[in-house]
Tab-separated table of C-alpha atoms and ligand atoms in Angstrom:
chain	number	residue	atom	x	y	z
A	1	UNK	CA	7.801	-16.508	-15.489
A	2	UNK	CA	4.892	-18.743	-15.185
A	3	UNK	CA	1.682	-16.494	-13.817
A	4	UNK	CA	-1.775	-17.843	-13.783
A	5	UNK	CA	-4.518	-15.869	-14.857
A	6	UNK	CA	-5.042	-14.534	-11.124
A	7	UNK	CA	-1.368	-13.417	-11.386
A	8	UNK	CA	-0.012	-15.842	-8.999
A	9	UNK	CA	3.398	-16.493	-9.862
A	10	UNK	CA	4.428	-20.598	-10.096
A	11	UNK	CA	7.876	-21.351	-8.846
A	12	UNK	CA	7.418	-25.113	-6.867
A	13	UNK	CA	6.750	-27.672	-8.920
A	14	UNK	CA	5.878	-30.911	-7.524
A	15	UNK	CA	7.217	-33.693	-9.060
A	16	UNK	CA	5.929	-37.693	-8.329
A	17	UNK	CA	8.419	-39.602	-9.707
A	18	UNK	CA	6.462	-42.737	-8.959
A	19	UNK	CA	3.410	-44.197	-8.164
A	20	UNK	CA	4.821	-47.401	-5.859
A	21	UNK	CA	4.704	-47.986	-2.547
A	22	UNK	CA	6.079	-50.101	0.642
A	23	UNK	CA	3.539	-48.789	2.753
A	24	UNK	CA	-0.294	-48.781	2.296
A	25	UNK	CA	-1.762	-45.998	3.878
A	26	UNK	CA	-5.807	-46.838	4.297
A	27	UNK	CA	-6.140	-42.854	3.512
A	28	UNK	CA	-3.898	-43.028	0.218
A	29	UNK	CA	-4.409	-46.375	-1.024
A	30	UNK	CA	-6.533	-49.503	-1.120
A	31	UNK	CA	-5.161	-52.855	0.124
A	32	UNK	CA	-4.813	-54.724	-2.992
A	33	UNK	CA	-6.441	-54.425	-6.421
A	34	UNK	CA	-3.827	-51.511	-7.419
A	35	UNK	CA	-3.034	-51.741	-11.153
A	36	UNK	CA	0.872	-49.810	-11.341
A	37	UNK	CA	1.865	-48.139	-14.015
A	38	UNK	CA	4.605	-50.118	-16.076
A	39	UNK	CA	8.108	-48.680	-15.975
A	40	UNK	CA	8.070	-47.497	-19.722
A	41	UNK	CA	4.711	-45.301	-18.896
A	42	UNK	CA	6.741	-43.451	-16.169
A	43	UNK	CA	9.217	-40.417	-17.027
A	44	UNK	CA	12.526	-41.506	-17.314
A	45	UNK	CA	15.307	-39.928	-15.016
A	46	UNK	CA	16.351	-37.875	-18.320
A	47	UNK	CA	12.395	-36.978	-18.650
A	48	UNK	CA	12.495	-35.828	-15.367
A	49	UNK	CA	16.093	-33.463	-15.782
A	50	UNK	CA	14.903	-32.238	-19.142
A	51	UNK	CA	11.372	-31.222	-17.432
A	52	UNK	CA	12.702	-29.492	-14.753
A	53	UNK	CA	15.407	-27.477	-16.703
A	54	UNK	CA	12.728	-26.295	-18.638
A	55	UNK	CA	10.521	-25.277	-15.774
A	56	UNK	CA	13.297	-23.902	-14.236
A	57	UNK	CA	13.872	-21.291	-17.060
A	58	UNK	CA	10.514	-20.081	-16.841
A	59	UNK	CA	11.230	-19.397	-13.083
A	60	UNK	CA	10.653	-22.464	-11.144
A	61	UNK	CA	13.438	-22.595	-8.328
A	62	UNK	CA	11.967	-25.296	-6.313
A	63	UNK	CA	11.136	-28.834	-6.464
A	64	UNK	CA	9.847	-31.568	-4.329
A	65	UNK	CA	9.905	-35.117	-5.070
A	66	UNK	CA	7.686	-37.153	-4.038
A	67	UNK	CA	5.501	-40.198	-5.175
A	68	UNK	CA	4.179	-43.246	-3.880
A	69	UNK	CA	7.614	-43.374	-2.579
A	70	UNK	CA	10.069	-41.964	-3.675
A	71	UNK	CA	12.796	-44.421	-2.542
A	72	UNK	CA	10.996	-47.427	-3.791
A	73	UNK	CA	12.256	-46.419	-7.340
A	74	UNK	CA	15.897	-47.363	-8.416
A	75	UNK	CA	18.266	-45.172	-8.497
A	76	UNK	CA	16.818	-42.257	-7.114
A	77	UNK	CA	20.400	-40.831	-5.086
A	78	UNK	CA	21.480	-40.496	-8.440
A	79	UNK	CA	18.765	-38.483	-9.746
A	80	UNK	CA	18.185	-36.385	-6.616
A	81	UNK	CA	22.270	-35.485	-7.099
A	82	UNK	CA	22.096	-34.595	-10.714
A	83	UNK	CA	18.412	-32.714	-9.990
A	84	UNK	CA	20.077	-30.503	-7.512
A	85	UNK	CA	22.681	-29.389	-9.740
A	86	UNK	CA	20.209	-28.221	-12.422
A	87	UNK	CA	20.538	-24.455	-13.267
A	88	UNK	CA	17.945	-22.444	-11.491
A	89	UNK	CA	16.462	-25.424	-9.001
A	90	UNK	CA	17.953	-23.554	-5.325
A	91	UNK	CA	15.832	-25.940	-3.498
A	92	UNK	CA	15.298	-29.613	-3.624
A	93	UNK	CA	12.684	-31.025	-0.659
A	94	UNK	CA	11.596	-34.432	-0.019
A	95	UNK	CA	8.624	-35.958	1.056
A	96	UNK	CA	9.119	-39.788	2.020
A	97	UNK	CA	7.413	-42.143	4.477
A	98	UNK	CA	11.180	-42.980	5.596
A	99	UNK	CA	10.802	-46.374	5.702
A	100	UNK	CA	14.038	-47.030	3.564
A	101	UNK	CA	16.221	-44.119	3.902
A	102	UNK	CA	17.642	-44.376	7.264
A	103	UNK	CA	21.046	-44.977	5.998
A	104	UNK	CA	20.761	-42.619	3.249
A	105	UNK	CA	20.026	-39.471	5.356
A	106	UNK	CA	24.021	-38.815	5.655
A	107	UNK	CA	24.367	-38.796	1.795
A	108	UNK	CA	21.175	-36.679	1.217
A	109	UNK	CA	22.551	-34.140	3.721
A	110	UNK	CA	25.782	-34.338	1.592
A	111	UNK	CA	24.433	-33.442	-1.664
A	112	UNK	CA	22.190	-31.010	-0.354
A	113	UNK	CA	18.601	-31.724	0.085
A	114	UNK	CA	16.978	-28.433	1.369
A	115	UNK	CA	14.114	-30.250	3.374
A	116	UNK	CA	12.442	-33.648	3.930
A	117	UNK	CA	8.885	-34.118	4.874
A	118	UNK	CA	8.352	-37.432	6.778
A	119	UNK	CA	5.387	-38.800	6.872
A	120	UNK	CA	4.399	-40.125	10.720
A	121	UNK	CA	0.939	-40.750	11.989
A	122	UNK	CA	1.105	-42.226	15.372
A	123	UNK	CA	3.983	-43.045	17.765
A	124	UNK	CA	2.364	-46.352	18.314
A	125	UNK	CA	3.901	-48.948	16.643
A	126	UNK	CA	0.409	-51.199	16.572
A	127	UNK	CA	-1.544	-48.196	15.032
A	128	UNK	CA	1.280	-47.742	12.534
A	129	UNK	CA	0.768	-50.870	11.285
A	130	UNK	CA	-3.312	-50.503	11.287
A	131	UNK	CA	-2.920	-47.316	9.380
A	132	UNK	CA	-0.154	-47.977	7.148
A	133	UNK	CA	-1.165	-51.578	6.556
A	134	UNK	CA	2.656	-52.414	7.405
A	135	UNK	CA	4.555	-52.687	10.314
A	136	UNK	CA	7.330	-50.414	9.819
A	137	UNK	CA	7.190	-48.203	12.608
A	138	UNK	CA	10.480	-48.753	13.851
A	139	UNK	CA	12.384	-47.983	10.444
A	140	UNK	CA	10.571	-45.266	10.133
A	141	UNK	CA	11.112	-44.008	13.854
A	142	UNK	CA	14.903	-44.654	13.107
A	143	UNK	CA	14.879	-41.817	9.994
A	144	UNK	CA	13.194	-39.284	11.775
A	145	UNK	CA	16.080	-39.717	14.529
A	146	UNK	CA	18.646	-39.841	12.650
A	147	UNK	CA	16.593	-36.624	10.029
A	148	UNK	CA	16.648	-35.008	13.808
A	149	UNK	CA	20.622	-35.359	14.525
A	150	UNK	CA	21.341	-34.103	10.778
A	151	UNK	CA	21.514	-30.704	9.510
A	152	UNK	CA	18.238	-31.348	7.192
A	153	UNK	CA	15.327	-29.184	8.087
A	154	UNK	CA	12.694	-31.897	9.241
A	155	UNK	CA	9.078	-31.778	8.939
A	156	UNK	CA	6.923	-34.402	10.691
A	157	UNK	CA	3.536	-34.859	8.515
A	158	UNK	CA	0.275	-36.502	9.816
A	159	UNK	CA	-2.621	-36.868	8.249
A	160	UNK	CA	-5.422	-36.660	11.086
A	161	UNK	CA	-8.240	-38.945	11.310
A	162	UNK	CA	-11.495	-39.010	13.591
A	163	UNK	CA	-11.704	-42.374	14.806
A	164	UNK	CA	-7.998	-43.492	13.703
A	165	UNK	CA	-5.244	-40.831	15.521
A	166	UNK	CA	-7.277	-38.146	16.775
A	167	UNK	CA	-5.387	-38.822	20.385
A	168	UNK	CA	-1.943	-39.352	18.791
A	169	UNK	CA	-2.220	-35.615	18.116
A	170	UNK	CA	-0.717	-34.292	21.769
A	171	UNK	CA	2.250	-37.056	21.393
A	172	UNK	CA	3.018	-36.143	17.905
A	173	UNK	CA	3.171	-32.609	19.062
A	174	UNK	CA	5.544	-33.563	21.989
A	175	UNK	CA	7.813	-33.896	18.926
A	176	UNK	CA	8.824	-30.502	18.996
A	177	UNK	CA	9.393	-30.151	22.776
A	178	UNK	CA	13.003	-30.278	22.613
A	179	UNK	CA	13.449	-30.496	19.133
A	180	UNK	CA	13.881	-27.911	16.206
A	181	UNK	CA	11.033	-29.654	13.658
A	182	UNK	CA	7.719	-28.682	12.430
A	183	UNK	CA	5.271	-31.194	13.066
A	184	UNK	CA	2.213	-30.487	10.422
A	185	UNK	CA	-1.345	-32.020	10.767
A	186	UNK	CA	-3.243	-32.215	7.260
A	187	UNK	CA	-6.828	-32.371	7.294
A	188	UNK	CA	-7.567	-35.463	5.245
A	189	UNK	CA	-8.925	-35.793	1.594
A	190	UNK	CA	-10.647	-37.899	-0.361
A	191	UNK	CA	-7.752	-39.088	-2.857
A	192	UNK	CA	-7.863	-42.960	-0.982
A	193	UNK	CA	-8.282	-44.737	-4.457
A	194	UNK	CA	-11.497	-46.002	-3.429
A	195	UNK	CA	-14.561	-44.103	-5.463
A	196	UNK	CA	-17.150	-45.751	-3.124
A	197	UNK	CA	-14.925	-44.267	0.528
A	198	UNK	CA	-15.503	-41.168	1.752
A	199	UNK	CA	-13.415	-39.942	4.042
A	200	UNK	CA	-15.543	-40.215	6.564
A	201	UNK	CA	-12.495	-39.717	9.220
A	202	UNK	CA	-12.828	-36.330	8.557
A	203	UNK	CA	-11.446	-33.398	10.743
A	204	UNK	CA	-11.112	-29.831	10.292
A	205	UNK	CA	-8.924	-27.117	11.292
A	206	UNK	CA	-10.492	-25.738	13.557
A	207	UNK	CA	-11.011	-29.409	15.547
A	208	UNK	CA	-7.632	-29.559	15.588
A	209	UNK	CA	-6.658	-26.321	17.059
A	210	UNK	CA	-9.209	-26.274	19.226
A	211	UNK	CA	-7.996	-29.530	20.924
A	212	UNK	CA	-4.322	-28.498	21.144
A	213	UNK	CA	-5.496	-24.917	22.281
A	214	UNK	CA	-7.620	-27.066	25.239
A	215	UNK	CA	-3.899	-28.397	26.466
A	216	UNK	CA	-1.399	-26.109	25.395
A	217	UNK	CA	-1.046	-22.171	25.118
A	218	UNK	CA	0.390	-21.632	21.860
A	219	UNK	CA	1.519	-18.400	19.702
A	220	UNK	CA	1.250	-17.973	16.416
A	221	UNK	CA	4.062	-17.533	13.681
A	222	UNK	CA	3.978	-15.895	10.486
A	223	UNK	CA	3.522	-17.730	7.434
A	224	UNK	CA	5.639	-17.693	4.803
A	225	UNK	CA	3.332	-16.414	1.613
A	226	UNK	CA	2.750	-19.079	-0.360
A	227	UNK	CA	2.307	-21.488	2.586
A	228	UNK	CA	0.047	-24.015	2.870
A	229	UNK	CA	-0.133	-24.414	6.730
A	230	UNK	CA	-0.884	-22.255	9.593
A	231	UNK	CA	1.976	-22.636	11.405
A	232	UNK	CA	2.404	-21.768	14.978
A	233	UNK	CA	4.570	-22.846	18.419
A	234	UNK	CA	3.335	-24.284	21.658
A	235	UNK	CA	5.096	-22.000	24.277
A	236	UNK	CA	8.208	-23.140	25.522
A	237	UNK	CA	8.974	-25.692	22.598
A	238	UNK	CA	11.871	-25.857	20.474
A	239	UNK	CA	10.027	-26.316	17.128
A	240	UNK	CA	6.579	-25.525	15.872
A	241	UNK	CA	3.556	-26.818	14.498
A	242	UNK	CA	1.375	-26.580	11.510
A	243	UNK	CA	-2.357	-27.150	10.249
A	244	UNK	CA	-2.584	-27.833	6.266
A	245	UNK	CA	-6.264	-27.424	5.910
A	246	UNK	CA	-6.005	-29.475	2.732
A	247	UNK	CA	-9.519	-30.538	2.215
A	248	UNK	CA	-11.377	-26.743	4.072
A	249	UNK	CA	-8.825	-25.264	1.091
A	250	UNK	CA	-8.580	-21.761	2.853
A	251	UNK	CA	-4.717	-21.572	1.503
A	252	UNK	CA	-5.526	-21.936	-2.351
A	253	UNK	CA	-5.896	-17.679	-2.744
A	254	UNK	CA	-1.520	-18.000	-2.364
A	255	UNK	CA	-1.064	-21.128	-4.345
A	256	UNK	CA	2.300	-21.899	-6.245
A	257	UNK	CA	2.125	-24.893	-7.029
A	258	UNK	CA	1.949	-27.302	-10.036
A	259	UNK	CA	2.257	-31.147	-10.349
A	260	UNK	CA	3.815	-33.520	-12.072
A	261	UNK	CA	2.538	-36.985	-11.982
A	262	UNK	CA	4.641	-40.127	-12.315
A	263	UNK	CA	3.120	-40.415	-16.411
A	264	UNK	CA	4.017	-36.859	-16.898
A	265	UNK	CA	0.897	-35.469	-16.587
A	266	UNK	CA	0.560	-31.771	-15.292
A	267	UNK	CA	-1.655	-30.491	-12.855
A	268	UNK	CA	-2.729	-27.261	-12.592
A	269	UNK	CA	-4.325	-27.677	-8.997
A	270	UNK	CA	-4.132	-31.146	-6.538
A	271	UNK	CA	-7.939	-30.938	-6.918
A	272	UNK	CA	-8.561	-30.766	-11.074
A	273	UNK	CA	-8.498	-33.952	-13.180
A	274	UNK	CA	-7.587	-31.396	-16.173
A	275	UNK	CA	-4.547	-33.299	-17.957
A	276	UNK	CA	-1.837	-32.622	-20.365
A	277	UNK	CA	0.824	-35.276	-20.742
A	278	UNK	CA	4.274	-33.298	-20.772
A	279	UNK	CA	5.757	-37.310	-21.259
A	280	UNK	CA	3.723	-37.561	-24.856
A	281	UNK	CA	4.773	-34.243	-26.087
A	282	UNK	CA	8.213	-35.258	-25.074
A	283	UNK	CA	8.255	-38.369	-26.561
A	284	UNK	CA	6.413	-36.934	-29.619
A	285	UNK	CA	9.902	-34.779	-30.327
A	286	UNK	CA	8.231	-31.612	-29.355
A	287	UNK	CA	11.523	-28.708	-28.445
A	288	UNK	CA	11.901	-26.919	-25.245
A	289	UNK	CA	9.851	-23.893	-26.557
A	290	UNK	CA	6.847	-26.422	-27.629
A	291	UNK	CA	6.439	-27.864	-24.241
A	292	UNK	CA	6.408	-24.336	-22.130
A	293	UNK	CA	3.726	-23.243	-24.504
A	294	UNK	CA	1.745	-25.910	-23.700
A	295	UNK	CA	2.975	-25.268	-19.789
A	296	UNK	CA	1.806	-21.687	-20.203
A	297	UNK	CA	-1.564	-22.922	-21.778
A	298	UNK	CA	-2.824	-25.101	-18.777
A	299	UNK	CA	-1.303	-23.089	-16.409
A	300	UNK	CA	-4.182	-20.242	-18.100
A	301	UNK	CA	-6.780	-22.695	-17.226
A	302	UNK	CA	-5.782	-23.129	-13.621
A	303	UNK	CA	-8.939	-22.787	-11.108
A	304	UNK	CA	-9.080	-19.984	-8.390
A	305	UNK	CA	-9.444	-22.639	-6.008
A	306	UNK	CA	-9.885	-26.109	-5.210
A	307	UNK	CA	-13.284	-26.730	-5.018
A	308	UNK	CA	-13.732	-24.834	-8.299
A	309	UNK	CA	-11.066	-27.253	-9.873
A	310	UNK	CA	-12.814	-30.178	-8.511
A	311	UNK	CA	-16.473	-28.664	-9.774
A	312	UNK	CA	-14.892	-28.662	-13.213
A	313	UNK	CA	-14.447	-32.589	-12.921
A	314	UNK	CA	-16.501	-35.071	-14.881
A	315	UNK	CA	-19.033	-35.667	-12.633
A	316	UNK	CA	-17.864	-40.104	-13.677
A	317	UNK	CA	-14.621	-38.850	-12.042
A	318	UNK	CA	-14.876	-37.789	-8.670
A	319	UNK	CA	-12.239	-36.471	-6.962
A	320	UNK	CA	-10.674	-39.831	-5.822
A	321	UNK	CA	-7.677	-41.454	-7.032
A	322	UNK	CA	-5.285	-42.833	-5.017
A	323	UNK	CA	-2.540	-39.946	-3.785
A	324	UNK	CA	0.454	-41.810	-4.846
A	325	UNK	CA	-0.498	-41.260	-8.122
A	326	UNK	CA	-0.913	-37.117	-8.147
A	327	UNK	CA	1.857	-37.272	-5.318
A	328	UNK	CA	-0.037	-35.283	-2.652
B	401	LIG	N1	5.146	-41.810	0.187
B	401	LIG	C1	5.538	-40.516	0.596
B	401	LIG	C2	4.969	-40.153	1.926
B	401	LIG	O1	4.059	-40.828	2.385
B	401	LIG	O2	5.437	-39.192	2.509
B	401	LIG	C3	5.236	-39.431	-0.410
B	401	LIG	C4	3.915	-39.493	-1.123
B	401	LIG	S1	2.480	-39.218	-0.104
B	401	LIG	C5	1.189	-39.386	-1.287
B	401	LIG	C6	2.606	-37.468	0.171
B	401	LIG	C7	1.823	-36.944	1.356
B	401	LIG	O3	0.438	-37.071	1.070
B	401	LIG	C8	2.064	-37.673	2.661
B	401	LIG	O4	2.431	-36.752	3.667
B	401	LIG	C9	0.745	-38.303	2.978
B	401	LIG	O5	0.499	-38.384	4.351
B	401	LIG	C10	-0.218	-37.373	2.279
B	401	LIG	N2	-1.502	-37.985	1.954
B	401	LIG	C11	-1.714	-39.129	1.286
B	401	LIG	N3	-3.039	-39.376	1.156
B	401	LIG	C12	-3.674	-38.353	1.783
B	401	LIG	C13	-5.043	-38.038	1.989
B	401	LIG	N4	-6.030	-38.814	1.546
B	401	LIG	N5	-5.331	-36.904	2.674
B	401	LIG	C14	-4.345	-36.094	3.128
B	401	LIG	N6	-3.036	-36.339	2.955
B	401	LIG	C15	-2.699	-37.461	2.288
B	402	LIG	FE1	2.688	-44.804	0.420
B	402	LIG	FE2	2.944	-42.244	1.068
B	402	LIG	FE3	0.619	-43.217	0.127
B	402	LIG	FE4	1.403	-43.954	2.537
B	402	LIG	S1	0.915	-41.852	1.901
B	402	LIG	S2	0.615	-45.341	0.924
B	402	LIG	S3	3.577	-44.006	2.324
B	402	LIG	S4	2.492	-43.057	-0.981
């Protein structure tokens, strides 16, 4: 079982399993200028099944996959088909800006894909485009019907911005009027890929709330333990909604989480630039027993929290790369 020195237990492991994109999110990514990794510095698919059998015998039972996009990378039904039938993994989730899965969402409900997070952040096609730097709204719109008429949970994520979305916040939440999804809105980070931009959209929490709260009357619903959103339901609504405060942090006291990025590196916490390549021990010949020691070793070194993890940066390495390639 893989504790942490604060005795949380890890069981959801988070695994990027690439660091492309179609879309280019102004919040995740700069416009051009983006150096990719070349195919032989990402884990193979085998990487990938070897990696998570072994996490899964030291008591992971949950993955998601994410990326850059996941469905940008070849041959990812495949994987997600022979990932779900590792021993141990009960849950495989998704996190995808849907852009390309529409007509995949029948065979992912086939071979059992627990969840998929969708990644929405307006209903308005021309701010789509602004934000995402593409105009894909209407692909994208398409998956999260057709996600809504199949038997996979849905979650609708936005990432909310001052000047950007801030009103797209009542629409989104329309969402779950008469429908049974979680819509989630994450305060934003810094991980844009740009060391010299802020996030200067910034909003909290508690902004957030309080400007649903001024429209809505709203209960709240208990969290699951290791969750990282408040979650709660406006009255009357089918489905619910949830705040990640991702950049406040108040959720990292719970966390179970470790990362995988698309090289193989692990990550203790989303916020540490601490590193240990799981794809060089690998490829170094290293057994199954070699690499959970080393899992076990950073997993010792894990921070109590995010800002503590991001203190411990080099102070040359601010907390900023792009998300797609930590995987969010
Ligand atoms: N491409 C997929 C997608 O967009 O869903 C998966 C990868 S994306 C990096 C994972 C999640 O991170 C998305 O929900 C995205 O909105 C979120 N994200 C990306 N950059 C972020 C940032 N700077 N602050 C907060 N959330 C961010
Ligand atoms: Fe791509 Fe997802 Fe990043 Fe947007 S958030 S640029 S969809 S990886």
């Amino acid at each position: 079982m893989l504790r942490d020195k604060f005795g949380r237990r890890h069981n959801y492991l988070r695994l990027a399993v690439t660091d492309r994109c179609n879309l280019r999110c102004f919040y995740c990514m700069p416009e051009v200028g983006i150096s990719y990794l070349n195919r032989k510095e990402l884990l193979s698919y085998e990487e990938m099944l070897r990696i998570a059998e072994i996490f899964s015998s030291e008591g992971v039972n949950k993955i998601r996959i994410t990326g850059g996009e996941p469905f940008v990378r070849s041959g990812m039904n495949d994987f997600l088909r022979n990932l779900i039938q590792v021993k141990g993994i009960d849950e495989v989730h998704v996190t995808t800006n849907g852009s390309l899965i529409s007509q995949h969402i029948g065979f992912l409900e086939e071979i059992g894909i627990k969840s998929i997070n969708l990644s929405l952040d307006t209903l308005d096609r021309e701010r789509f485009a602004a934000i995402t730097r593409r105009d894909k709204f209407p692909e994208v719109f398409k998956t999260l019907q057709d996600l809504i008429n199949s038997s996979i949970e849905t979650k609708v994520n936005m990432v909310v911005m001052k000047n950007k979305n801030f009103n797209d916040i009542l629409p989104m939440l329309e969402l779950g009027k008469d429908n049974p999804i979680s819509v989630r809105f994450i305060e934003e980070m810094p991980f844009n890929g740009d060391p010299n931009q802020g996030n200067g959209e910034y909003l909290n929490l508690t902004q957030i709330l309080d400007y649903i709260t001024s429209e809505h009357s709203i209960s709240k619903l208990k969290d699951s333990p290791s969750s990282t959103s408040l979650n709660y339901q406006v009255n009357g609504f089918e489905g619910s909604f949830g705040i990640i405060p991702a950049y406040t942090r108040t959720i990292c006291g719970s966390c179970n989480r470790l990362r995988l990025t698309p090289q193989g590196d692990l990550r203790t916490c989303l916020y540490s630039q601490g590193k240990v390549s799981l794809r060089d021990t690998m490829r170094n010949g290293s057994s199954d027993e070699e690499i959970t020691d080393l899992i076990r070793k950073a997993l010792t070194g894990k921070a109590r929290n995010g800002f503590i993890a991001e203190s411990l940066r080099d102070s040359s390495n601010p907390a900023h790369e792009s998300m797609a390639t930590i995987g969010g």
